[in-house]
mmCIF file of C-alpha atoms and ligand atoms in Angstrom:
data_model
loop_
_atom_site.group_PDB
_atom_site.id
_atom_site.type_symbol
_atom_site.label_atom_id
_atom_site.label_comp_id
_atom_site.label_asym_id
_atom_site.label_seq_id
_atom_site.Cartn_x
_atom_site.Cartn_y
_atom_site.Cartn_z
ATOM 1 C CA UNK A 1 73.559 108.134 -3.657
ATOM 2 C CA UNK A 2 74.486 104.497 -3.218
ATOM 3 C CA UNK A 3 71.960 102.346 -1.348
ATOM 4 C CA UNK A 4 72.795 100.047 1.522
ATOM 5 C CA UNK A 5 73.286 96.442 0.334
ATOM 6 C CA UNK A 6 70.275 94.311 1.144
ATOM 7 C CA UNK A 7 72.392 91.227 1.829
ATOM 8 C CA UNK A 8 75.546 91.791 3.799
ATOM 9 C CA UNK A 9 78.831 91.659 1.892
ATOM 10 C CA UNK A 10 81.150 89.604 4.072
ATOM 11 C CA UNK A 11 84.877 89.803 4.607
ATOM 12 C CA UNK A 12 85.157 86.119 3.708
ATOM 13 C CA UNK A 13 82.391 83.576 4.183
ATOM 14 C CA UNK A 14 82.064 79.857 3.383
ATOM 15 C CA UNK A 15 81.217 78.984 -0.232
ATOM 16 C CA UNK A 16 79.558 75.577 -0.641
ATOM 17 C CA UNK A 17 79.222 73.622 -3.864
ATOM 18 C CA UNK A 18 76.977 70.642 -2.918
ATOM 19 C CA UNK A 19 79.638 67.895 -3.155
ATOM 20 C CA UNK A 20 80.142 68.573 0.551
ATOM 21 C CA UNK A 21 76.631 67.315 1.290
ATOM 22 C CA UNK A 22 77.260 64.161 -0.742
ATOM 23 C CA UNK A 23 80.259 63.163 1.385
ATOM 24 C CA UNK A 24 78.567 64.122 4.652
ATOM 25 C CA UNK A 25 75.570 61.996 3.644
ATOM 26 C CA UNK A 26 77.903 59.145 2.761
ATOM 27 C CA UNK A 27 79.397 59.296 6.263
ATOM 28 C CA UNK A 28 75.894 59.319 7.734
ATOM 29 C CA UNK A 29 74.537 56.475 5.637
ATOM 30 C CA UNK A 30 77.545 54.240 6.237
ATOM 31 C CA UNK A 31 77.537 55.216 9.939
ATOM 32 C CA UNK A 32 81.165 56.402 9.915
ATOM 33 C CA UNK A 33 80.154 59.279 12.179
ATOM 34 C CA UNK A 34 83.249 59.366 14.378
ATOM 35 C CA UNK A 35 86.917 60.249 13.917
ATOM 36 C CA UNK A 36 87.682 57.374 11.537
ATOM 37 C CA UNK A 37 86.504 56.967 7.945
ATOM 38 C CA UNK A 38 86.973 57.392 4.245
ATOM 39 C CA UNK A 39 86.490 61.166 4.226
ATOM 40 C CA UNK A 40 89.397 61.592 6.650
ATOM 41 C CA UNK A 41 91.651 59.294 4.621
ATOM 42 C CA UNK A 42 90.771 61.062 1.376
ATOM 43 C CA UNK A 43 91.273 64.522 2.812
ATOM 44 C CA UNK A 44 94.659 63.605 4.282
ATOM 45 C CA UNK A 45 95.924 62.126 1.039
ATOM 46 C CA UNK A 46 94.629 64.907 -1.207
ATOM 47 C CA UNK A 47 96.135 67.669 0.932
ATOM 48 C CA UNK A 48 99.437 65.737 0.972
ATOM 49 C CA UNK A 49 99.328 65.574 -2.821
ATOM 50 C CA UNK A 50 98.386 69.217 -3.155
ATOM 51 C CA UNK A 51 101.038 70.566 -0.779
ATOM 52 C CA UNK A 52 103.665 68.021 -1.670
ATOM 53 C CA UNK A 53 104.380 66.754 1.829
ATOM 54 C CA UNK A 54 104.639 63.144 2.932
ATOM 55 C CA UNK A 55 102.242 62.960 5.888
ATOM 56 C CA UNK A 56 99.070 64.706 6.998
ATOM 57 C CA UNK A 57 97.025 64.281 10.172
ATOM 58 C CA UNK A 58 93.508 65.725 10.090
ATOM 59 C CA UNK A 59 92.657 67.522 13.339
ATOM 60 C CA UNK A 60 89.796 69.431 14.909
ATOM 61 C CA UNK A 61 91.336 72.861 14.184
ATOM 62 C CA UNK A 62 94.340 74.669 12.816
ATOM 63 C CA UNK A 63 95.069 75.730 16.386
ATOM 64 C CA UNK A 64 95.233 72.059 17.423
ATOM 65 C CA UNK A 65 97.663 71.415 14.550
ATOM 66 C CA UNK A 66 99.856 74.299 15.735
ATOM 67 C CA UNK A 67 99.743 72.956 19.279
ATOM 68 C CA UNK A 68 100.897 69.537 18.074
ATOM 69 C CA UNK A 69 103.628 71.239 16.014
ATOM 70 C CA UNK A 70 104.894 73.102 19.073
ATOM 71 C CA UNK A 71 105.024 69.803 20.994
ATOM 72 C CA UNK A 72 106.885 68.132 18.130
ATOM 73 C CA UNK A 73 109.381 70.985 18.139
ATOM 74 C CA UNK A 74 110.127 70.047 21.730
ATOM 75 C CA UNK A 75 109.173 73.395 23.247
ATOM 76 C CA UNK A 76 109.360 73.162 27.033
ATOM 77 C CA UNK A 77 108.410 75.425 29.892
ATOM 78 C CA UNK A 78 110.480 78.609 29.847
ATOM 79 C CA UNK A 79 111.801 78.144 26.293
ATOM 80 C CA UNK A 80 111.876 81.214 24.077
ATOM 81 C CA UNK A 81 110.238 80.727 20.662
ATOM 82 C CA UNK A 82 110.512 83.271 17.843
ATOM 83 C CA UNK A 83 107.091 84.069 16.364
ATOM 84 C CA UNK A 84 105.649 86.213 13.599
ATOM 85 C CA UNK A 85 104.292 89.311 15.278
ATOM 86 C CA UNK A 86 101.573 90.537 12.947
ATOM 87 C CA UNK A 87 99.255 87.547 12.901
ATOM 88 C CA UNK A 88 96.174 85.987 14.427
ATOM 89 C CA UNK A 89 96.518 84.977 18.096
ATOM 90 C CA UNK A 90 96.183 81.281 17.240
ATOM 91 C CA UNK A 91 99.659 81.364 15.655
ATOM 92 C CA UNK A 92 101.308 81.990 19.005
ATOM 93 C CA UNK A 93 98.950 80.799 21.744
ATOM 94 C CA UNK A 94 100.002 77.137 21.331
ATOM 95 C CA UNK A 95 103.564 78.139 22.325
ATOM 96 C CA UNK A 96 102.092 79.310 25.625
ATOM 97 C CA UNK A 97 100.058 76.078 26.031
ATOM 98 C CA UNK A 98 103.430 74.332 26.344
ATOM 99 C CA UNK A 99 104.868 76.926 28.708
ATOM 100 C CA UNK A 100 107.013 78.544 26.022
ATOM 101 C CA UNK A 101 107.607 82.288 25.830
ATOM 102 C CA UNK A 102 106.869 83.885 22.440
ATOM 103 C CA UNK A 103 109.473 86.406 21.318
ATOM 104 C CA UNK A 104 107.872 88.519 18.612
ATOM 105 C CA UNK A 105 109.770 89.329 15.436
ATOM 106 C CA UNK A 106 108.709 92.515 13.666
ATOM 107 C CA UNK A 107 107.200 92.532 10.163
ATOM 108 C CA UNK A 108 108.659 94.048 6.992
ATOM 109 C CA UNK A 109 106.954 96.282 4.447
ATOM 110 C CA UNK A 110 107.831 94.014 1.479
ATOM 111 C CA UNK A 111 105.572 91.127 2.491
ATOM 112 C CA UNK A 112 103.950 92.232 5.789
ATOM 113 C CA UNK A 113 105.393 89.005 7.195
ATOM 114 C CA UNK A 114 108.351 88.186 9.454
ATOM 115 C CA UNK A 115 111.363 90.391 8.721
ATOM 116 C CA UNK A 116 114.450 88.183 8.182
ATOM 117 C CA UNK A 117 116.670 91.092 9.280
ATOM 118 C CA UNK A 118 114.837 91.274 12.609
ATOM 119 C CA UNK A 119 114.986 87.469 12.901
ATOM 120 C CA UNK A 120 118.771 87.529 12.472
ATOM 121 C CA UNK A 121 118.966 90.219 15.175
ATOM 122 C CA UNK A 122 116.820 88.054 17.445
ATOM 123 C CA UNK A 123 119.207 85.104 17.058
ATOM 124 C CA UNK A 124 122.118 87.393 17.912
ATOM 125 C CA UNK A 125 120.338 88.237 21.160
ATOM 126 C CA UNK A 126 118.983 84.712 21.853
ATOM 127 C CA UNK A 127 121.283 82.266 19.993
ATOM 128 C CA UNK A 128 119.860 79.218 21.788
ATOM 129 C CA UNK A 129 116.308 79.500 20.495
ATOM 130 C CA UNK A 130 115.309 76.237 18.842
ATOM 131 C CA UNK A 131 111.927 76.957 17.202
ATOM 132 C CA UNK A 132 110.527 79.666 14.921
ATOM 133 C CA UNK A 133 106.834 80.044 14.086
ATOM 134 C CA UNK A 134 106.236 81.761 10.737
ATOM 135 C CA UNK A 135 102.963 82.799 9.133
ATOM 136 C CA UNK A 136 101.920 83.675 5.582
ATOM 137 C CA UNK A 137 99.542 86.464 6.475
ATOM 138 C CA UNK A 138 96.372 86.847 4.414
ATOM 139 C CA UNK A 139 97.613 84.117 2.074
ATOM 140 C CA UNK A 140 100.798 85.927 0.997
ATOM 141 C CA UNK A 141 104.017 83.939 1.426
ATOM 142 C CA UNK A 142 106.807 85.295 3.631
ATOM 143 C CA UNK A 143 110.535 85.414 2.698
ATOM 144 C CA UNK A 144 110.924 81.687 3.210
ATOM 145 C CA UNK A 145 114.422 81.228 1.735
ATOM 146 C CA UNK A 146 115.950 83.983 3.843
ATOM 147 C CA UNK A 147 114.196 82.790 6.999
ATOM 148 C CA UNK A 148 115.126 79.163 6.349
ATOM 149 C CA UNK A 149 118.805 80.047 5.846
ATOM 150 C CA UNK A 150 118.889 81.843 9.196
ATOM 151 C CA UNK A 151 117.072 78.981 10.967
ATOM 152 C CA UNK A 152 119.494 76.456 9.462
ATOM 153 C CA UNK A 153 122.444 78.521 10.634
ATOM 154 C CA UNK A 154 121.127 78.455 14.208
ATOM 155 C CA UNK A 155 119.814 74.923 14.005
ATOM 156 C CA UNK A 156 116.232 75.950 14.715
ATOM 157 C CA UNK A 157 113.092 74.094 13.684
ATOM 158 C CA UNK A 158 110.466 75.913 11.591
ATOM 159 C CA UNK A 159 106.770 75.683 12.378
ATOM 160 C CA UNK A 160 104.865 76.994 9.391
ATOM 161 C CA UNK A 161 101.414 78.426 10.011
ATOM 162 C CA UNK A 162 99.793 78.083 6.588
ATOM 163 C CA UNK A 163 96.263 78.467 8.019
ATOM 164 C CA UNK A 164 95.537 81.402 5.721
ATOM 165 C CA UNK A 165 97.667 80.395 2.757
ATOM 166 C CA UNK A 166 96.543 76.979 1.507
ATOM 167 C CA UNK A 167 97.227 76.901 -2.235
ATOM 168 C CA UNK A 168 99.722 79.792 -2.198
ATOM 169 C CA UNK A 169 103.157 79.107 -3.671
ATOM 170 C CA UNK A 170 106.676 80.389 -3.069
ATOM 171 C CA UNK A 171 109.059 79.836 -6.004
ATOM 172 C CA UNK A 172 106.590 77.313 -7.345
ATOM 173 C CA UNK A 173 106.354 75.279 -4.161
ATOM 174 C CA UNK A 174 103.218 75.152 -2.010
ATOM 175 C CA UNK A 175 103.156 76.796 1.411
ATOM 176 C CA UNK A 176 102.583 74.289 4.193
ATOM 177 C CA UNK A 177 105.547 72.270 2.950
ATOM 178 C CA UNK A 178 108.480 74.447 4.014
ATOM 179 C CA UNK A 179 108.616 74.010 7.771
ATOM 180 C CA UNK A 180 109.449 70.891 9.761
ATOM 181 C CA UNK A 181 105.915 70.868 11.174
ATOM 182 C CA UNK A 182 103.173 72.767 9.403
ATOM 183 C CA UNK A 183 99.556 73.662 10.007
ATOM 184 C CA UNK A 184 96.614 74.406 7.754
ATOM 185 C CA UNK A 185 93.077 75.397 8.782
ATOM 186 C CA UNK A 186 89.602 74.619 7.483
ATOM 187 C CA UNK A 187 87.870 77.170 9.696
ATOM 188 C CA UNK A 188 84.709 78.751 8.270
ATOM 189 C CA UNK A 189 86.355 81.887 6.876
ATOM 190 C CA UNK A 190 89.395 80.262 5.224
ATOM 191 C CA UNK A 191 89.956 79.725 1.484
ATOM 192 C CA UNK A 192 88.282 76.312 1.766
ATOM 193 C CA UNK A 193 86.442 75.113 4.841
ATOM 194 C CA UNK A 194 85.092 72.122 6.714
ATOM 195 C CA UNK A 195 83.075 74.524 8.920
ATOM 196 C CA UNK A 196 85.984 73.846 11.263
ATOM 197 C CA UNK A 197 89.049 71.623 11.200
ATOM 198 C CA UNK A 198 92.756 71.728 10.569
ATOM 199 C CA UNK A 199 95.663 69.559 9.616
ATOM 200 C CA UNK A 200 99.248 68.925 10.626
ATOM 201 C CA UNK A 201 101.647 68.422 7.713
ATOM 202 C CA UNK A 202 105.158 66.987 7.881
ATOM 203 C CA UNK A 203 107.648 64.843 5.978
ATOM 204 C CA UNK A 204 108.590 63.075 9.204
ATOM 205 C CA UNK A 205 106.683 59.789 9.622
ATOM 206 C CA UNK A 206 107.594 59.425 13.272
ATOM 207 C CA UNK A 207 106.291 62.927 13.988
ATOM 208 C CA UNK A 208 103.032 62.213 12.147
ATOM 209 C CA UNK A 209 102.563 59.024 14.157
ATOM 210 C CA UNK A 210 103.129 60.888 17.407
ATOM 211 C CA UNK A 211 100.412 63.357 16.437
ATOM 212 C CA UNK A 212 98.035 60.515 15.539
ATOM 213 C CA UNK A 213 98.580 59.140 19.025
ATOM 214 C CA UNK A 214 98.523 62.409 20.999
ATOM 215 C CA UNK A 215 95.390 63.631 19.195
ATOM 216 C CA UNK A 216 93.427 60.497 20.146
ATOM 217 C CA UNK A 217 94.105 60.700 23.915
ATOM 218 C CA UNK A 218 97.608 59.152 23.730
ATOM 219 C CA UNK A 219 96.422 55.602 24.190
ATOM 220 C CA UNK A 220 99.118 52.950 24.378
ATOM 221 C CA UNK A 221 98.817 49.638 22.622
ATOM 222 C CA UNK A 222 97.205 47.624 25.461
ATOM 223 C CA UNK A 223 93.867 45.837 26.132
ATOM 224 C CA UNK A 224 92.746 48.674 28.458
ATOM 225 C CA UNK A 225 93.178 52.457 28.410
ATOM 226 C CA UNK A 226 96.875 52.675 29.126
ATOM 227 C CA UNK A 227 98.626 56.068 29.205
ATOM 228 C CA UNK A 228 102.282 57.030 29.285
ATOM 229 C CA UNK A 229 101.877 60.557 27.921
ATOM 230 C CA UNK A 230 99.385 63.423 28.093
ATOM 231 C CA UNK A 231 96.719 63.034 25.426
ATOM 232 C CA UNK A 232 94.347 65.345 23.564
ATOM 233 C CA UNK A 233 91.015 64.959 21.829
ATOM 234 C CA UNK A 234 92.063 66.716 18.641
ATOM 235 C CA UNK A 235 91.152 64.395 15.756
ATOM 236 C CA UNK A 236 88.927 65.589 12.913
ATOM 237 C CA UNK A 237 85.426 64.127 12.630
ATOM 238 C CA UNK A 238 84.628 62.117 9.499
ATOM 239 C CA UNK A 239 81.559 64.370 9.042
ATOM 240 C CA UNK A 240 83.690 67.539 8.984
ATOM 241 C CA UNK A 241 86.131 65.729 6.702
ATOM 242 C CA UNK A 242 83.208 65.200 4.305
ATOM 243 C CA UNK A 243 82.795 68.957 3.995
ATOM 244 C CA UNK A 244 86.532 69.457 3.474
ATOM 245 C CA UNK A 245 86.593 66.651 0.909
ATOM 246 C CA UNK A 246 83.825 68.323 -1.051
ATOM 247 C CA UNK A 247 85.679 71.663 -0.957
ATOM 248 C CA UNK A 248 89.152 70.553 -2.050
ATOM 249 C CA UNK A 249 88.293 70.343 -5.775
ATOM 250 C CA UNK A 250 87.209 74.009 -5.602
ATOM 251 C CA UNK A 251 90.383 75.385 -4.043
ATOM 252 C CA UNK A 252 91.779 76.646 -7.346
ATOM 253 C CA UNK A 253 88.444 78.195 -8.301
ATOM 254 C CA UNK A 254 88.285 80.057 -4.991
ATOM 255 C CA UNK A 255 91.851 81.302 -5.481
ATOM 256 C CA UNK A 256 91.027 82.552 -8.993
ATOM 257 C CA UNK A 257 87.986 84.429 -7.660
ATOM 258 C CA UNK A 258 89.982 85.976 -4.820
ATOM 259 C CA UNK A 259 92.758 86.944 -7.219
ATOM 260 C CA UNK A 260 90.268 88.723 -9.459
ATOM 261 C CA UNK A 261 88.958 90.589 -6.400
ATOM 262 C CA UNK A 262 92.498 91.718 -5.490
ATOM 263 C CA UNK A 263 93.198 92.977 -9.008
ATOM 264 C CA UNK A 264 89.890 94.822 -9.244
ATOM 265 C CA UNK A 265 90.702 96.677 -6.035
ATOM 266 C CA UNK A 266 94.197 97.410 -7.281
ATOM 267 C CA UNK A 267 92.839 98.855 -10.513
ATOM 268 C CA UNK A 268 90.000 100.688 -8.752
ATOM 269 C CA UNK A 269 92.345 102.367 -6.267
ATOM 270 C CA UNK A 270 95.067 103.359 -8.704
ATOM 271 C CA UNK A 271 94.347 107.059 -8.280
ATOM 272 C CA UNK A 272 93.968 106.926 -4.502
ATOM 273 C CA UNK A 273 96.792 107.530 -1.995
ATOM 274 C CA UNK A 274 96.720 103.843 -0.971
ATOM 275 C CA UNK A 275 98.522 100.610 -1.826
ATOM 276 C CA UNK A 276 97.372 97.010 -1.848
ATOM 277 C CA UNK A 277 99.023 94.471 0.475
ATOM 278 C CA UNK A 278 102.408 93.673 -1.112
ATOM 279 C CA UNK A 279 103.401 90.444 -2.855
ATOM 280 C CA UNK A 280 107.017 89.292 -3.168
ATOM 281 C CA UNK A 281 108.435 88.354 -6.582
ATOM 282 C CA UNK A 282 108.353 84.608 -7.200
ATOM 283 C CA UNK A 283 105.236 84.254 -5.048
ATOM 284 C CA UNK A 284 101.715 83.391 -5.999
ATOM 285 C CA UNK A 285 99.441 84.114 -3.020
ATOM 286 C CA UNK A 286 96.037 82.505 -2.589
ATOM 287 C CA UNK A 287 94.683 86.077 -2.236
ATOM 288 C CA UNK A 288 92.592 84.997 0.753
ATOM 289 C CA UNK A 289 92.075 88.581 1.916
ATOM 290 C CA UNK A 290 92.671 91.740 -0.067
ATOM 291 C CA UNK A 291 94.087 94.506 2.109
ATOM 292 C CA UNK A 292 95.176 98.074 1.615
ATOM 293 C CA UNK A 293 97.403 100.554 3.373
ATOM 294 C CA UNK A 294 96.862 104.302 3.303
ATOM 295 C CA UNK A 295 99.845 106.511 2.450
ATOM 296 C CA UNK A 296 101.146 108.391 5.507
ATOM 297 C CA UNK A 297 100.334 111.804 4.014
ATOM 298 C CA UNK A 298 96.735 110.736 3.349
ATOM 299 C CA UNK A 299 95.952 109.621 6.899
ATOM 300 C CA UNK A 300 93.518 111.756 8.855
ATOM 301 C CA UNK A 301 94.035 111.812 12.599
ATOM 302 C CA UNK A 302 93.109 108.477 14.200
ATOM 303 C CA UNK A 303 93.714 107.625 17.850
ATOM 304 C CA UNK A 304 93.313 104.078 19.073
ATOM 305 C CA UNK A 305 92.945 103.214 22.722
ATOM 306 C CA UNK A 306 92.865 99.672 24.053
ATOM 307 C CA UNK A 307 89.286 99.007 22.905
ATOM 308 C CA UNK A 308 88.037 102.238 21.393
ATOM 309 C CA UNK A 309 89.028 104.494 18.569
ATOM 310 C CA UNK A 310 88.409 108.079 17.499
ATOM 311 C CA UNK A 311 89.271 109.889 14.318
ATOM 312 C CA UNK A 312 88.869 113.341 12.848
ATOM 313 C CA UNK A 313 87.473 113.404 9.328
ATOM 314 C CA UNK A 314 89.448 115.533 6.904
ATOM 315 C CA UNK A 315 88.992 116.482 3.247
ATOM 316 C CA UNK A 316 91.248 114.477 0.940
ATOM 317 C CA UNK A 317 92.291 112.133 3.747
ATOM 318 C CA UNK A 318 90.912 109.099 5.520
ATOM 319 C CA UNK A 319 91.863 106.333 7.964
ATOM 320 C CA UNK A 320 90.969 102.661 8.459
ATOM 321 C CA UNK A 321 88.385 103.507 11.120
ATOM 322 C CA UNK A 322 86.517 105.923 8.864
ATOM 323 C CA UNK A 323 86.527 103.508 5.928
ATOM 324 C CA UNK A 324 85.340 100.582 8.075
ATOM 325 C CA UNK A 325 82.575 102.710 9.633
ATOM 326 C CA UNK A 326 81.332 103.863 6.257
ATOM 327 C CA UNK A 327 81.476 100.345 4.797
ATOM 328 C CA UNK A 328 79.454 99.091 7.777
ATOM 329 C CA UNK A 329 76.785 101.719 7.042
ATOM 330 C CA UNK A 330 76.361 100.136 3.618
ATOM 331 C CA UNK A 331 76.173 96.663 5.188
ATOM 332 C CA UNK A 332 79.691 95.737 4.110
ATOM 333 C CA UNK A 333 82.183 93.980 6.367
ATOM 334 C CA UNK A 334 85.851 94.947 6.440
ATOM 335 C CA UNK A 335 88.279 94.563 9.329
ATOM 336 C CA UNK A 336 91.349 96.250 10.796
ATOM 337 C CA UNK A 337 94.704 94.570 10.115
ATOM 338 C CA UNK A 338 95.315 91.825 12.711
ATOM 339 C CA UNK A 339 96.640 93.744 15.699
ATOM 340 C CA UNK A 340 100.288 92.766 16.209
ATOM 341 C CA UNK A 341 100.959 90.395 19.086
ATOM 342 C CA UNK A 342 103.485 92.678 20.791
ATOM 343 C CA UNK A 343 100.699 95.260 21.154
ATOM 344 C CA UNK A 344 98.279 92.787 22.764
ATOM 345 C CA UNK A 345 97.799 93.214 26.527
ATOM 346 C CA UNK A 346 98.429 89.501 27.114
ATOM 347 C CA UNK A 347 101.843 89.695 25.403
ATOM 348 C CA UNK A 348 102.859 93.185 26.461
ATOM 349 C CA UNK A 349 105.732 91.877 28.606
ATOM 350 C CA UNK A 350 107.153 89.567 25.921
ATOM 351 C CA UNK A 351 110.275 90.535 24.022
ATOM 352 C CA UNK A 352 109.711 92.169 20.642
ATOM 353 C CA UNK A 353 112.571 92.436 18.161
ATOM 354 C CA UNK A 354 112.677 95.035 15.384
ATOM 355 C CA UNK A 355 115.244 95.292 12.607
ATOM 356 C CA UNK A 356 117.453 97.521 14.753
ATOM 357 C CA UNK A 357 117.387 94.712 17.320
ATOM 358 C CA UNK A 358 115.861 96.866 19.980
ATOM 359 C CA UNK A 359 112.093 96.720 19.598
ATOM 360 C CA UNK A 360 110.616 96.346 23.029
ATOM 361 C CA UNK A 361 112.775 98.994 24.586
ATOM 362 C CA UNK A 362 111.879 101.510 21.923
ATOM 363 C CA UNK A 363 108.386 100.563 20.834
ATOM 364 C CA UNK A 364 106.896 103.103 23.214
ATOM 365 C CA UNK A 365 108.950 105.811 21.552
ATOM 366 C CA UNK A 366 107.247 105.354 18.185
ATOM 367 C CA UNK A 367 108.793 107.910 15.869
ATOM 368 C CA UNK A 368 106.520 109.063 13.098
ATOM 369 C CA UNK A 369 108.039 108.999 9.622
ATOM 370 C CA UNK A 370 110.921 106.751 10.621
ATOM 371 C CA UNK A 371 108.984 104.019 12.331
ATOM 372 C CA UNK A 372 111.016 101.308 13.968
ATOM 373 C CA UNK A 373 107.836 99.400 14.742
ATOM 374 C CA UNK A 374 106.704 98.332 11.283
ATOM 375 C CA UNK A 375 103.875 96.112 12.568
ATOM 376 C CA UNK A 376 102.364 99.004 14.534
ATOM 377 C CA UNK A 377 102.578 101.200 11.453
ATOM 378 C CA UNK A 378 100.828 98.691 9.170
ATOM 379 C CA UNK A 379 98.164 98.174 11.842
ATOM 380 C CA UNK A 380 97.690 101.944 12.087
ATOM 381 C CA UNK A 381 97.275 102.555 8.352
ATOM 382 C CA UNK A 382 96.016 99.247 6.969
ATOM 383 C CA UNK A 383 92.710 97.426 6.687
ATOM 384 C CA UNK A 384 91.245 94.198 5.300
ATOM 385 C CA UNK A 385 88.803 94.775 2.472
ATOM 386 C CA UNK A 386 85.651 92.750 1.836
ATOM 387 C CA UNK A 387 87.051 89.716 -0.016
ATOM 388 C CA UNK A 388 84.163 87.310 -0.197
ATOM 389 C CA UNK A 389 84.315 85.203 -3.349
ATOM 390 C CA UNK A 390 80.537 85.490 -3.768
ATOM 391 C CA UNK A 391 80.758 89.278 -4.051
ATOM 392 C CA UNK A 392 79.886 90.215 -7.643
ATOM 393 C CA UNK A 393 81.959 92.547 -9.793
ATOM 394 C CA UNK A 394 79.085 95.008 -9.704
ATOM 395 C CA UNK A 395 78.975 94.949 -5.905
ATOM 396 C CA UNK A 396 82.723 95.338 -5.718
ATOM 397 C CA UNK A 397 82.627 98.345 -8.035
ATOM 398 C CA UNK A 398 80.140 99.983 -5.674
ATOM 399 C CA UNK A 399 82.425 99.231 -2.722
ATOM 400 C CA UNK A 400 85.362 100.784 -4.588
ATOM 401 C CA UNK A 401 83.296 103.932 -5.180
ATOM 402 C CA UNK A 402 82.344 104.067 -1.491
ATOM 403 C CA UNK A 403 86.019 103.878 -0.492
ATOM 404 C CA UNK A 404 86.987 106.507 -3.057
ATOM 405 C CA UNK A 405 84.343 108.723 -1.468
ATOM 406 C CA UNK A 406 86.183 108.489 1.851
ATOM 407 C CA UNK A 407 89.114 110.397 0.323
ATOM 408 C CA UNK A 408 87.014 113.213 -1.141
HETATM 409 C C1 PLP B 1 92.572 80.742 11.362
HETATM 410 C C2 PLP B 1 93.969 80.809 11.777
HETATM 411 C C3 PLP B 1 94.517 79.900 12.694
HETATM 412 C C4 PLP B 1 93.707 78.927 13.470
HETATM 413 O O1 PLP B 1 92.990 78.027 12.746
HETATM 414 P P1 PLP B 1 91.652 77.397 13.386
HETATM 415 O O2 PLP B 1 91.328 76.303 12.464
HETATM 416 O O3 PLP B 1 90.643 78.491 13.425
HETATM 417 O O4 PLP B 1 91.995 76.919 14.763
HETATM 418 C C5 PLP B 1 95.868 79.975 12.965
HETATM 419 N N1 PLP B 1 96.643 80.891 12.384
HETATM 420 C C6 PLP B 1 96.164 81.801 11.521
HETATM 421 C C7 PLP B 1 97.112 82.766 10.906
HETATM 422 C C8 PLP B 1 94.815 81.805 11.205
HETATM 423 O O5 PLP B 1 94.332 82.732 10.376
#
């Protein structure tokens, strides 16, 4: 009988290395305690170097960076914007801040990200759409080349949400450098953290300068506070930047640890009726979160309401709810797959496009075995596994045994 872990095993928690404190102290001792300073400059230039983009603007959050990206893309009230569907709400909410209407594009099984086939269908239905927001979910790159080709054909701008994928590469090139306007996040649970914070990345100097202005209250060059545009208080603090600065040298180490975690799960589950979250050829994820999906035949009955869930335990089968409940009993944190946006009450009326081009009309008629709604299916059968880089191999082996037990 396995004992409950004394210290909780987290999904993904901050991992500090002590350099962070050095740079925070430096900010304190030199009194650069505001939104200007050496830590900010250093962080902007090192992320530029890492990602291979020309300009970076450090902001208070990844969400703020996405908001600035949506503004740069010129999204106006009533404009439709194509968005990844299976993602965190922060990918799409900034579209709404600007009055835009997210149109959700279904996911594909090959990468769990935006399905280029569904995107093409969406452009056939809405050829005038001018912006597409793509995400690399859980640190795994999407089909960038295919998506880019379609966006080029329709003259649409790409906003790349690389909040979860810093350090991941697609055909050898870093994510965060593919879109016209890109966002990364330094939130507490990401691959590296500032405790909070984010960054806008672009190759367009004029765009970067606009964001520098908008994010510091859109002050004009005048002796007094002069305003011609709406401003925001979105700049990163030099104290937060100190934490980020201390973390950047450890990005590759964190990725290596997370990769080892993914492969241990993969090996540990090889005899179970489950699969790990998929990775496209030519991609190297940052392995931020390890996830799994249960084979259809091995799912016990699970019924999800809007806020509650029930399942019926069955020998030889399991479901995400059962696994998460049992993990919690052992003081281990997992999480359901991010619930797709088209299933969220707030976005229930928004268009949703599947690969047959007819998602929203048919998503209520979910057909088992030949699902048209791939996002709903992955949400139903998938879960995020504890992926904390401080979890030891020994602890992970215990967790693997616990999960195996769910299928007995
Ligand atoms: C975390 C996250 C964000 C938002 O970043 P914050 O820094 O928390 O505002 C946006 N998109 C995705 C996919 C995320 O995981």
